[in-house]
Coordinates of C-alpha atoms and ligand atoms in Angstrom, one line a residue:
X1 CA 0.0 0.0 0.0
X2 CA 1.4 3.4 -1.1
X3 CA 2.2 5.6 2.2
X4 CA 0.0 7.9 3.2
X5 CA 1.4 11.7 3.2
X6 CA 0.0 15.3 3.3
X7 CA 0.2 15.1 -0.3
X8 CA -2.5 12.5 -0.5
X9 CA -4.8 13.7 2.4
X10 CA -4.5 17.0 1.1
X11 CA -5.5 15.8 -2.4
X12 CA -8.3 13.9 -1.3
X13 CA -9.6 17.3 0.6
X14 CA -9.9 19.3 -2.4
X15 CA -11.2 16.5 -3.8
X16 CA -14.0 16.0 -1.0
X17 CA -14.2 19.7 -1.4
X18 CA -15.0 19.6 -5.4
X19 CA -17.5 17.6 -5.5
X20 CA -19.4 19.1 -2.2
X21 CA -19.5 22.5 -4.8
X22 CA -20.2 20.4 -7.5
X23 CA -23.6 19.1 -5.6
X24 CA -24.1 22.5 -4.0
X25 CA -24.1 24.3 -7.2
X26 CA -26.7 21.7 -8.8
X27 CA -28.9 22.0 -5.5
X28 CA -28.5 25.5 -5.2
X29 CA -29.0 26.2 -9.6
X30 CA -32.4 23.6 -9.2
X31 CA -33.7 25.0 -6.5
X32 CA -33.0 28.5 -8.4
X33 CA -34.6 27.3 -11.0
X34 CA -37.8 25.8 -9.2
X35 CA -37.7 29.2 -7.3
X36 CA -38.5 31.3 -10.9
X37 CA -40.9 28.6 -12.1
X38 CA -42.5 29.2 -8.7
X39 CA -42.8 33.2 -8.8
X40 CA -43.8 32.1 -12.6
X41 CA -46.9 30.4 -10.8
X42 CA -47.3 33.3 -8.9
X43 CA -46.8 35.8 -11.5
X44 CA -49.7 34.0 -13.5
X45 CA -51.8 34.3 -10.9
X46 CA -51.8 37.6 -10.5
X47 CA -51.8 38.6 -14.0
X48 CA -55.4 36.2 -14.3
X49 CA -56.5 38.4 -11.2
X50 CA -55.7 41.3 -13.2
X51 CA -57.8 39.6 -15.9
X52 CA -61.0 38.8 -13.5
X53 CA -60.9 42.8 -11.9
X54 CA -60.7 43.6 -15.9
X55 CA -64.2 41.8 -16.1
X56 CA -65.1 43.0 -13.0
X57 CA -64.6 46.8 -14.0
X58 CA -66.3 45.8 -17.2
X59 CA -69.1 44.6 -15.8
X60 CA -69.2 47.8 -13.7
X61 CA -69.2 49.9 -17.2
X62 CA -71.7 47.8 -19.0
X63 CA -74.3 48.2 -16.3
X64 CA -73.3 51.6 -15.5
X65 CA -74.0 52.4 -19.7
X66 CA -77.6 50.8 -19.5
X67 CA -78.7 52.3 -16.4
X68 CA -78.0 55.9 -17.2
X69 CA -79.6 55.3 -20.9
X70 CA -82.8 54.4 -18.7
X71 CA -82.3 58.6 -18.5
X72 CA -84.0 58.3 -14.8
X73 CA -84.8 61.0 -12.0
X74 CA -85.9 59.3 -9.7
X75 CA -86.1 55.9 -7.7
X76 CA -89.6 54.0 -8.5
X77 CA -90.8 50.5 -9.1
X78 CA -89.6 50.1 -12.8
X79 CA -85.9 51.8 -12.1
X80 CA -85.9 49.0 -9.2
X81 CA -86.9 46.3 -11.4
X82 CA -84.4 46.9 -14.3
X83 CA -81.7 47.1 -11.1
X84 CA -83.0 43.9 -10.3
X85 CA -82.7 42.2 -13.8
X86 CA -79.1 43.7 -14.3
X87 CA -77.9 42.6 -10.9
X88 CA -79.6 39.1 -11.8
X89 CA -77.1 39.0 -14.8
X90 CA -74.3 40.3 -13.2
X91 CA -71.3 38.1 -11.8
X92 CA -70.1 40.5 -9.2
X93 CA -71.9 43.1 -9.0
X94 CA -74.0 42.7 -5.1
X95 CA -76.1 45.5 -5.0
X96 CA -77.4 48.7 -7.3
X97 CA -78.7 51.7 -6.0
X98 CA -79.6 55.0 -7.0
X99 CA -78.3 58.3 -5.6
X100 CA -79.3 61.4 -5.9
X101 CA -77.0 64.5 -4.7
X102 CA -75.8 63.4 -1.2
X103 CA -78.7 61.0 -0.8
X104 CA -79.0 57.2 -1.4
X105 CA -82.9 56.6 -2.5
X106 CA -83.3 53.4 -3.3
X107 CA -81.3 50.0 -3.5
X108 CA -82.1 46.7 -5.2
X109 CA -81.5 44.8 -1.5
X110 CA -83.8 46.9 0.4
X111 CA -86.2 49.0 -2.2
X112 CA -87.2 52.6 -2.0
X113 CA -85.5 53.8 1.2
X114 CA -88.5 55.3 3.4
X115 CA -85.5 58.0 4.8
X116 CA -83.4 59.0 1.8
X117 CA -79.7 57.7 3.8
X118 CA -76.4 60.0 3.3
X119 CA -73.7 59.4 1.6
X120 CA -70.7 60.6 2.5
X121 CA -67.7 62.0 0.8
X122 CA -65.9 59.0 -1.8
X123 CA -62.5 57.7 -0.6
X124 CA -61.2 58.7 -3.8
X125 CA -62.3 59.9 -7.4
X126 CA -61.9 56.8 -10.1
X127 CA -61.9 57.0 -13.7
X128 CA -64.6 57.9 -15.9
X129 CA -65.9 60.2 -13.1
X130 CA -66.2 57.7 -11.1
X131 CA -66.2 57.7 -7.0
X132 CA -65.5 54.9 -5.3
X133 CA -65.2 53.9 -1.2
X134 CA -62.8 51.1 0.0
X135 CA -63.3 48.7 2.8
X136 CA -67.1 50.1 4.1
X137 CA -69.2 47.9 6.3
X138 CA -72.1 47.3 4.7
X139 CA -75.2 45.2 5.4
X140 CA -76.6 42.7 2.9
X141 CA -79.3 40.5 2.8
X142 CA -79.0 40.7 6.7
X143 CA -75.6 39.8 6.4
X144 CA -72.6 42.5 7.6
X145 CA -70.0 42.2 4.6
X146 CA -67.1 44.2 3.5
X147 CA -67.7 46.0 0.6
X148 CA -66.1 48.3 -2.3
X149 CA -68.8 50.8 -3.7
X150 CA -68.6 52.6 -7.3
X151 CA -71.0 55.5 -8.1
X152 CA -71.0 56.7 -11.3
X153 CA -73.5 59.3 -11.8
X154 CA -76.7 58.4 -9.7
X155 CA -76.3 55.0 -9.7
X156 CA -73.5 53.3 -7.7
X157 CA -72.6 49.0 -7.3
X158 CA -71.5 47.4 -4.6
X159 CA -68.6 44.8 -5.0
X160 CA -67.9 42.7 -1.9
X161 CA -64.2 41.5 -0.6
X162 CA -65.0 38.4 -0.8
X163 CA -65.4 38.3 -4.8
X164 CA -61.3 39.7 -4.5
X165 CA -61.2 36.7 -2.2
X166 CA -61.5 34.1 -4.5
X167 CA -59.4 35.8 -7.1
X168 CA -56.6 34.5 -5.8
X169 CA -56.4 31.0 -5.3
X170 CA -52.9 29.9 -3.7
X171 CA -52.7 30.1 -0.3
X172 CA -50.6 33.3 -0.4
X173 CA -51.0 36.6 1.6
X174 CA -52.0 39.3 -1.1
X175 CA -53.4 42.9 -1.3
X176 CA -54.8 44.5 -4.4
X177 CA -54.9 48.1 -4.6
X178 CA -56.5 50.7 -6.6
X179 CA -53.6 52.6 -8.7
X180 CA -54.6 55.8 -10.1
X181 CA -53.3 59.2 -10.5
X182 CA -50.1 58.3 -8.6
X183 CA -52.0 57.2 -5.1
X184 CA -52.3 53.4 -3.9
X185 CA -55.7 52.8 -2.4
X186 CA -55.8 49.3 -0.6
X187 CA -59.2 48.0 -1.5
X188 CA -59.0 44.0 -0.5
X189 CA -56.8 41.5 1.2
X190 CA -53.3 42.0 4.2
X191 CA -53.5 45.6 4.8
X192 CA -49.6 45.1 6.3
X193 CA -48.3 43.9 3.0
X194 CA -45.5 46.7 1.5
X195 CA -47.6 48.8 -1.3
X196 CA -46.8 47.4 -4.8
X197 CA -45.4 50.4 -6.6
X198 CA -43.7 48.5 -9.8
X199 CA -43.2 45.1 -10.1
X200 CA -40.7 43.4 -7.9
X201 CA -39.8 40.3 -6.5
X202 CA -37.6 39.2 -3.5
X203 CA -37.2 35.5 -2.3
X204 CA -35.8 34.8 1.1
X205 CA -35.3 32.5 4.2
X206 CA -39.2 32.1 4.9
X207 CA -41.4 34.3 2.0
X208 CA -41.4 35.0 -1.9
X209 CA -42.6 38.4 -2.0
X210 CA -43.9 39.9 -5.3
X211 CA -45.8 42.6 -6.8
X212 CA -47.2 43.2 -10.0
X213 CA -49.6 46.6 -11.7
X214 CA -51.6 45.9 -14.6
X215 CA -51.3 47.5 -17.9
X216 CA -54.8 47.4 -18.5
X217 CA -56.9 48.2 -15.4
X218 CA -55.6 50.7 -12.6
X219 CA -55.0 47.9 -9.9
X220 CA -51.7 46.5 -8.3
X221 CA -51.7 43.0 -6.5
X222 CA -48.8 42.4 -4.2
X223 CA -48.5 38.9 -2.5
X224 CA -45.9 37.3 0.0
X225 CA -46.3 33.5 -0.1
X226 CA -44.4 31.6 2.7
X227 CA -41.5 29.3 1.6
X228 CA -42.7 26.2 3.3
X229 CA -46.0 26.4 0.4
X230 CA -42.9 26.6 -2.3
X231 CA -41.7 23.5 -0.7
X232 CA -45.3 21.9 -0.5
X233 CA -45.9 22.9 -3.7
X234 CA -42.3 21.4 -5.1
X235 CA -41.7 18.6 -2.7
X236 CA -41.1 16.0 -4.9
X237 CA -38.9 18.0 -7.4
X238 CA -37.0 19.1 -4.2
X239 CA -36.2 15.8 -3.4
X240 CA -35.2 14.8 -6.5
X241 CA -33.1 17.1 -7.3
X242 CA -31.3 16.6 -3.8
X243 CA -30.8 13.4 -4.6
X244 CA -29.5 14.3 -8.5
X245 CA -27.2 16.8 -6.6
X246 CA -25.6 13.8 -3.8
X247 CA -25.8 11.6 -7.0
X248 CA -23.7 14.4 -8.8
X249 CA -21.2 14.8 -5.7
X250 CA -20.6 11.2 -5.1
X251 CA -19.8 10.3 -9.2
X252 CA -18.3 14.1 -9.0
X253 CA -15.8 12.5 -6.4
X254 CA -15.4 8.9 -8.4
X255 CA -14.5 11.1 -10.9
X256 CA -11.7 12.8 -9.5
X257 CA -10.7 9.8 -7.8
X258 CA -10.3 7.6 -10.9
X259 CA -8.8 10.9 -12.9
X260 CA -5.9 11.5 -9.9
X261 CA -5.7 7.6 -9.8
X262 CA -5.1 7.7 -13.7
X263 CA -2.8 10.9 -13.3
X264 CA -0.7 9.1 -10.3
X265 CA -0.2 5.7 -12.5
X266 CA 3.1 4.8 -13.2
X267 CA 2.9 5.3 -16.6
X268 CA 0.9 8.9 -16.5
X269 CA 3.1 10.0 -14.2
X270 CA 6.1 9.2 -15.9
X271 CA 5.0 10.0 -19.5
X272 CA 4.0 13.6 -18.1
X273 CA 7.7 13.7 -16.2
X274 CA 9.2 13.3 -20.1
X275 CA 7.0 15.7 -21.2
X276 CA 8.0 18.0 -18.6
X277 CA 11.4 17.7 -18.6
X278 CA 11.2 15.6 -14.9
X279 CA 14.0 13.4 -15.6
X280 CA 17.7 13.6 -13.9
X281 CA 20.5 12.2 -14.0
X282 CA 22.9 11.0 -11.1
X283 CA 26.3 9.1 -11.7
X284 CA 28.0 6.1 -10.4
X285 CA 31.9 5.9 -10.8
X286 CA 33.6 3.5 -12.5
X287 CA 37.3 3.1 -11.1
X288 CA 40.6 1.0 -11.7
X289 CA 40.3 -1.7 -9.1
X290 CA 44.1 -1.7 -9.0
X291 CA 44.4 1.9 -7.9
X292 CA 41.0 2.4 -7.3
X293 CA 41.2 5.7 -8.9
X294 CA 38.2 7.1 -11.3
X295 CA 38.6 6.6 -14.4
X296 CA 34.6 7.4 -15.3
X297 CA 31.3 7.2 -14.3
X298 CA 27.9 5.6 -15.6
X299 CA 24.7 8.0 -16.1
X300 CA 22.0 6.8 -14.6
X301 CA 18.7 8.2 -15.4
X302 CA 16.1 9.2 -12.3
X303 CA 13.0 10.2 -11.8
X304 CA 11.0 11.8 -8.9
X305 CA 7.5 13.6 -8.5
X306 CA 5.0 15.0 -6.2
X307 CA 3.7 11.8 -6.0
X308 CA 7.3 9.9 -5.2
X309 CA 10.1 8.6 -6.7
X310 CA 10.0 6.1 -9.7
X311 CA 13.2 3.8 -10.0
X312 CA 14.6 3.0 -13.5
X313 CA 13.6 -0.6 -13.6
X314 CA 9.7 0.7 -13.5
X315 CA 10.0 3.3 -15.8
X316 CA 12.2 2.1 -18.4
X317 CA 9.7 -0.5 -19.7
X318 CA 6.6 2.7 -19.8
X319 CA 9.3 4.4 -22.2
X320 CA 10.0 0.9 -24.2
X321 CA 6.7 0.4 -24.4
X322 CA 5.1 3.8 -25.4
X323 CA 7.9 4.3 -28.1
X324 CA 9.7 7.1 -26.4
X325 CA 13.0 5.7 -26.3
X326 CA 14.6 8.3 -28.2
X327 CA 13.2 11.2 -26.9
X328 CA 13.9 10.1 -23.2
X329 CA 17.9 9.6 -24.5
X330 CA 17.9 12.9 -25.8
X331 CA 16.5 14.8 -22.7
X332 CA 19.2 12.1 -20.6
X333 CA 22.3 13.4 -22.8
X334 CA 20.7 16.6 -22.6
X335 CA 21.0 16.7 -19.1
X336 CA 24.3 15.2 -19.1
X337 CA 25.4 18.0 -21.3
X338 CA 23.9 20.7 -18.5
X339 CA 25.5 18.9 -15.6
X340 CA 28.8 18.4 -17.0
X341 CA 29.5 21.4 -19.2
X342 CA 30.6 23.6 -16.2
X343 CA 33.0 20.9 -14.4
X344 CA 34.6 19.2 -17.5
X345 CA 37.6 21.3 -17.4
X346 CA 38.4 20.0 -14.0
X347 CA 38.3 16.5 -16.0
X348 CA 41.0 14.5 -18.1
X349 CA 40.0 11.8 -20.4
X350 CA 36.8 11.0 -18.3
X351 CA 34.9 8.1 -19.6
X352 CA 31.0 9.4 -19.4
X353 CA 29.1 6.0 -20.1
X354 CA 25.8 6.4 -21.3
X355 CA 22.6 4.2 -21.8
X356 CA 21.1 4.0 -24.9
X357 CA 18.4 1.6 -26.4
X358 CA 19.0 -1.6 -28.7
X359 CA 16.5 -0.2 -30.9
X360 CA 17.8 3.2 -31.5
X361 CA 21.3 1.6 -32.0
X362 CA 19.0 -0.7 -34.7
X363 CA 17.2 1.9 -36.1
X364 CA 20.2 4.9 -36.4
X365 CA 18.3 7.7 -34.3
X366 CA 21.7 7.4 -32.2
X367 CA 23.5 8.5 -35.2
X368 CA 22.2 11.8 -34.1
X369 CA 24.5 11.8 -31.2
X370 CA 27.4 13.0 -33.0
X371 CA 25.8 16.4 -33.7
X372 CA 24.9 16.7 -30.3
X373 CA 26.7 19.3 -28.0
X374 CA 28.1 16.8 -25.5
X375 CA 30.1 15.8 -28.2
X376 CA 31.8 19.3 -28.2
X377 CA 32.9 18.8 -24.3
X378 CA 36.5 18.9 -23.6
X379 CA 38.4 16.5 -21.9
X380 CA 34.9 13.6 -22.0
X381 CA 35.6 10.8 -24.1
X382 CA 31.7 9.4 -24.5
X383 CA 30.7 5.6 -23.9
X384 CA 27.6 4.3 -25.8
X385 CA 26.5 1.7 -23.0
X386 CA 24.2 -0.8 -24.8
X387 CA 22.5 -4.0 -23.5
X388 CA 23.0 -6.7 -25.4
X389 CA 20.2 -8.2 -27.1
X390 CA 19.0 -10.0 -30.2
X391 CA 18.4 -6.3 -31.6
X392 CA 22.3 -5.4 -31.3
X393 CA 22.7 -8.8 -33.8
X394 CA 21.2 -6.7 -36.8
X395 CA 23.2 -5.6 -39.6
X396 CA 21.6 -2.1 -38.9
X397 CA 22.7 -1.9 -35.6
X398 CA 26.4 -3.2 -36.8
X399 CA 26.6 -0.4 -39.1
X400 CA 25.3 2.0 -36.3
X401 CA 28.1 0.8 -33.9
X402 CA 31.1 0.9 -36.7
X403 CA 29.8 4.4 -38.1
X404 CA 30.0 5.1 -34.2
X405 CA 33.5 4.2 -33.3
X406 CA 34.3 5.0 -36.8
X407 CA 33.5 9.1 -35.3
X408 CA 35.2 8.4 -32.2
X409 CA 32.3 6.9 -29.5
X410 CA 33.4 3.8 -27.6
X411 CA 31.1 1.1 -26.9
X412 CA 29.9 -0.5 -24.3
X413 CA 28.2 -3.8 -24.0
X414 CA 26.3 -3.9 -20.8
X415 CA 25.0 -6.8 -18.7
X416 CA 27.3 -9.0 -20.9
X417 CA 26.7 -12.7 -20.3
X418 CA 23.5 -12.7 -20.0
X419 CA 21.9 -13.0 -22.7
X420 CA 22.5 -12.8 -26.5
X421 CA 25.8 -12.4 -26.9
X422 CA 28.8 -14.2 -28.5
X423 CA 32.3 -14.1 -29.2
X424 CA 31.5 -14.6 -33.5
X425 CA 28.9 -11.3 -33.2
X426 CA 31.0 -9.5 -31.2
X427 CA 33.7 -9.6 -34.2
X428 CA 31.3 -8.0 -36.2
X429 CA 31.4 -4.3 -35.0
X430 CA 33.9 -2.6 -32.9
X431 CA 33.2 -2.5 -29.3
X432 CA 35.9 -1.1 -26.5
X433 CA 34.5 -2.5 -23.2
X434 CA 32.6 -5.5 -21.6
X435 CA 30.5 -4.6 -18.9
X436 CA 30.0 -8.2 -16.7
X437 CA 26.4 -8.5 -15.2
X438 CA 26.1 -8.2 -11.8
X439 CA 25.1 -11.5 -11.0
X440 CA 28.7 -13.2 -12.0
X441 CA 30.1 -10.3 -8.9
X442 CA 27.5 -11.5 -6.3
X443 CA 27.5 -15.4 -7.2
X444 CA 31.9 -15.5 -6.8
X445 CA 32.0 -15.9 -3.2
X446 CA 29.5 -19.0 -3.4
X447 CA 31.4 -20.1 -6.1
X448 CA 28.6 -20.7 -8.4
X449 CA 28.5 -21.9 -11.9
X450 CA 28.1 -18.7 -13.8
X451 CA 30.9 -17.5 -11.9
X452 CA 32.8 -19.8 -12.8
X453 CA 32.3 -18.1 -16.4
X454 CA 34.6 -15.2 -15.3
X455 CA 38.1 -16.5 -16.4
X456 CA 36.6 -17.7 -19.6
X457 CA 34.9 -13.9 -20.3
X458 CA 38.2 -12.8 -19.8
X459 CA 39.6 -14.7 -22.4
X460 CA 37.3 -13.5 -25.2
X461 CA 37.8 -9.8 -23.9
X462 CA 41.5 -10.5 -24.6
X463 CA 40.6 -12.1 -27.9
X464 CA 38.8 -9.6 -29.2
X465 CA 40.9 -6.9 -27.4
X466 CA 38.7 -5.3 -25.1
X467 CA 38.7 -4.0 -21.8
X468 CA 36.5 -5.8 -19.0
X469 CA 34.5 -3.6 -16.1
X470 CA 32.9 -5.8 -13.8
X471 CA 29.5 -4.5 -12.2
X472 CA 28.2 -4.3 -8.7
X473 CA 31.2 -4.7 -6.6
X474 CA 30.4 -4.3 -3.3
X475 CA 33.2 -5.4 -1.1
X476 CA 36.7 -5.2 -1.3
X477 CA 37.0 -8.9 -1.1
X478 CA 35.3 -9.3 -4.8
X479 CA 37.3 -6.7 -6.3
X480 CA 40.4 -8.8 -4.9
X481 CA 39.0 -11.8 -6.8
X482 CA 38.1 -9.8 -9.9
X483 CA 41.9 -8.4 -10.4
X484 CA 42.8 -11.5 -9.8
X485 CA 40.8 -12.8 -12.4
X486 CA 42.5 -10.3 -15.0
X487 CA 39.4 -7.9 -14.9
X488 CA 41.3 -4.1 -15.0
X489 CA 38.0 -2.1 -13.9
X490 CA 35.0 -2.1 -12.2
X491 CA 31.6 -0.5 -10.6
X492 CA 29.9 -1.2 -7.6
X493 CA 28.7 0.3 -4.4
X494 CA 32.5 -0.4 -2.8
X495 CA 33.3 2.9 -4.9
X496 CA 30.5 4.5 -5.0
X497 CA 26.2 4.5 -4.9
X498 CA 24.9 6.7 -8.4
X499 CA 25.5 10.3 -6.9
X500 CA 25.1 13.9 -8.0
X501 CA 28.0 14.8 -10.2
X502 CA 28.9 17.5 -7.4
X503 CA 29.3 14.8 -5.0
X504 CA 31.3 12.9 -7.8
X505 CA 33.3 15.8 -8.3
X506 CA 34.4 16.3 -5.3
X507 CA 35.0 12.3 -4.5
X508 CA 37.6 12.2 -8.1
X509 CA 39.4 15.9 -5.8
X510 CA 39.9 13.3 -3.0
X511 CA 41.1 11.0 -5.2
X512 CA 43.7 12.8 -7.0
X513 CA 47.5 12.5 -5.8
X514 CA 47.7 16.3 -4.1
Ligands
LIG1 N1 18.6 3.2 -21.6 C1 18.8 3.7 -20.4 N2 18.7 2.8 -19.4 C2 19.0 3.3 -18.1 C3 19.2 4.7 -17.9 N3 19.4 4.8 -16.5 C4 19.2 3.6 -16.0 N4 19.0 2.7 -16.9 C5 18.8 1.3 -16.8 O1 17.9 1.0 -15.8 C6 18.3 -0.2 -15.1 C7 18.3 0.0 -13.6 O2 19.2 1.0 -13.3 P1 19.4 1.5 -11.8 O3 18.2 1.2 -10.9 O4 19.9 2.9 -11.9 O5 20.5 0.6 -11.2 C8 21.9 0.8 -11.6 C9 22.8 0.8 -10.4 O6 22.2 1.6 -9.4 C10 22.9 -0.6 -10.0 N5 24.1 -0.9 -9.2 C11 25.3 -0.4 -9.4 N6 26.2 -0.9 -8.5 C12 25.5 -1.8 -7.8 C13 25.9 -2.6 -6.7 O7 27.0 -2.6 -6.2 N7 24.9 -3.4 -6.1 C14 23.6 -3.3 -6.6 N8 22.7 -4.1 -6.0 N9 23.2 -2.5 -7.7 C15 24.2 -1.7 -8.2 O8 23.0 -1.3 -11.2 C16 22.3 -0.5 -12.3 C17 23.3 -0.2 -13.4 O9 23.3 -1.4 -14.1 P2 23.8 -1.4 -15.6 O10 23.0 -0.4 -16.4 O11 23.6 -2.8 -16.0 O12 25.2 -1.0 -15.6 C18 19.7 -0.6 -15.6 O13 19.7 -1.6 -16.5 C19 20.2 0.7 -16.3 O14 21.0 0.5 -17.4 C20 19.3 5.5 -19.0 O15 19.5 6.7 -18.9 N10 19.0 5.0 -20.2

């Protein structure tokens, strides 16, 4: 299991924390959005009140019309009776009655008054000439009622607050008001509610409040509806999209989890570190085993993120296998050339082994070394360290190798013994040095068979004239063995682990007779 660090938990908090705005923007951009189709609902309402006080007010004018082309004086039988038939026909009209001057003579609910009653001064002039009173006490058909009254000429109509009552049917707190000449006159509904002067809207914690004033007839209708109808009235969408919005949080998090699980794979991480220029290089000496001076050093690529480190043997194969071979050479050599190009003139003849691909030896692309700038450093003779492999056994990669040395590279055959190679290829293209696996170093002191294989390496090294370095020494008691076997050089951690070249710098100082 990978270790746990403040990387990771913090990683997994902004993750946590992404999704939890993920699912708060859907909750919060539904419930927005059920919010306006609400106030839509509302809005409709009111504008259909607007409609109904439309017919109302018509109603008011039609039977107004008729009534004064009756061309009456007074109250009598017939003027009651065709007050009778129109209020029979009307839909909200309550009550008719005549009026003459200040005096009320007759009504269609109680006749021909025997006392003529008063009337007292209108709340406020209307259109047309009209005079209307808001909010009077009146009694009809024995009943005490609420009532708006409209006089227009003698005759006036009484409208009761109950009709406005049923205008509206949510259950909402609303006021209509008459709206004319630049005064508001409350005529039914929550006297408290704010006055509607344009249309406006405000949602919060516990109300939608909105207001609306018709185009067409002078009234405004303002209505606060408590939030906990909203939710009544969307419960089920509410919940729904609460769950959509969890649902969108938790894949929201799967998301990111699978994305930062892709991003931290190997081979993500490592493709992006070439891409990025991640790569570094550090540098193992390789050193006479006589004198046990250093005589040069193997580059050895490294690679570290955020995330970790990732050793060679991991990410070598993600580069094999995605084809980037070449380009991963190119920023190694390139990194070689930074590191060294400052220190080299501190160096003499210094052997800088480095590792390149069978299949860009096959292919050519390491032809393109010789034009590189590394190839301009003084005083660095330049390895090419290859492991051997069927690929090296192609003609191609021959020619690579002899137009190689042929320009002044040495070569280097690493890991040699195990695997492909053989003295009859080997004769085939020039190489300079033998680089012995390893596993022949470790296996000596048990005395195993491959071991055993040492002296006769040694003899096809001399055969072919080429110089042996013997890998992963780590005690002083194999590199006894391995001079004693004829083998001149050699690499290990008894000289030294890969280090910076600083470090190796300063170890070849030491080195040097002062
Ligand atoms: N084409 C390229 N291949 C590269 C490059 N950089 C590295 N590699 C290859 O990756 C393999 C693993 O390398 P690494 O993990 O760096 O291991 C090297 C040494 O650290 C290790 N070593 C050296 N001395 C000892 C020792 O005394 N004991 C011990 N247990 N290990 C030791 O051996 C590796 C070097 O081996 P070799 O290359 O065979 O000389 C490895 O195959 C690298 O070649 C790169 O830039 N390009």
């Amino acid at each position: 299991m990978p270790a746990i660090n403040s990387y990771h938990v913090l990683s997994l908090l902004f993750k946590i924390c992404i999704s939890l705005l993920v699912g708060l923007a859907v909750h919060f951009s539904a419930t927005k959005y059920l919010e306006y189709d609400f106030e839509s609902v509302i809005h409709a309402e009111i504008h259909s009140t607007f409609e109904e006080i439309a017919q109302i007010t018509g109603e008011l004018d039609s039977v107004f019309q008729s009534l004064h082309a009756l061309n009456v004086s007074e109250c009598d039988e017939d003027l009651l009776l065709a007050m009778r038939q129109h209020l029979f026909s009307a839909l909200y009209i309550k009550d008719l009655g005549y009026v003459q001057g200040d005096y009320m003579l007759c009504s269609t609910g109680v006749g021909i008054f025997k006392d003529p009653v008063y009337v007292d001064i209108a709340d406020y002039q209307g259109p047309k000439g009209s005079e209307i009173w808001v909010d009077r006490g009146i009694e009809l058909f024995d009943q005490q009622v609420k009532a708006m009254i409209i006089r227009n000429g003698n005759f006036n109509a009484v409208i009761t607050e109950q009709q406005f009552n049923s205008l509206i049917s949510i259950p909402v707190q609303w006021r209509i008001m008459y709206h004319y000449q630049g005064e508001h006159v409350h005529v039914a509904g929550h006297k408290s509610l704010p006055v509607p002067v344009t249309a406006q809207h405000k949602v919060d914690d516990a109300f939608f409040y909105q207001t609306d004033c018709s185009d067409v007839v002078p009234y405004c209708v303002g209505t606060l509806t408590p939030r906990s109808y909203f939710e009544e009235y969307n419960q089920r969408l509410l919940v729904l999209w609460l769950i959509i919005a969890i649902l969108t949080a938790v894949l929201t998090f799967g998301g990111l989890l699978i994305a930062s699980r892709f991003r931290r794979s190997k081979k993500s991480r490592v493709l992006r570190g070439l891409k990025t220029k991640q790569f570094y290089c550090e540098y193992q000496p390789i050193v006479s085993l006589s004198s046990g001076h250093v005589i040069g050093c193997e580059v050895l690529a490294r690679f570290k993120d955020n995330t970790g480190p990732i050793f060679p043997d991991e990410f070598i194969p993600v580069i094999q296998d995605s084809n980037k071979t070449w380009e991963f050479s190119v920023q190694i050599m390139n990194r070689v050339y930074s590191d060294l190009s400052p220190e080299c003139e501190a160096l003499e003849s210094f052997k800088v082994n480095i590792n390149f691909f069978a299949r860009d030896i096959d292919n050519g692309r390491v032809l393109a070394i010789k034009a590189h700038p590394l190839n301009t450093l003084k005083n660095i003779n330049l390895v090419v360290e290859v492991t051997e492999s069927e690929q090296l056994a192609s003609s191609s990669s021959k020619n690579t190798l002899n137009s190689l040395t042929e320009s002044g590279f040495q070569v280097a055959i690493d890991d040699f013994g195990t695997g492909y190679s053989n003295l009859g290829q080997l004769r085939q293209f020039t190489c300079h040095t033998l680089k012995i696996d390893r596993s022949f170093v470790s296996e000596m002191e048990g005395g195993s068979i491959r071991s055993s294989l040492i002296p006769h390496v040694v003899d096809i090294a001399k055969n072919i004239n080429v110089n042996i370095v013997a890998e992963g020494i780590e005690n002083d008691k194999q590199r006894m063995a391995l001079l004693d076997a004829g083998i001149a050089f050699g690499q290990g951690y008894h000289f030294g682990k890969p280090m910076s070249l600083n470090k190796l710098i300063s170890q070849l100082k030491s080195d040097k007779p002062q």
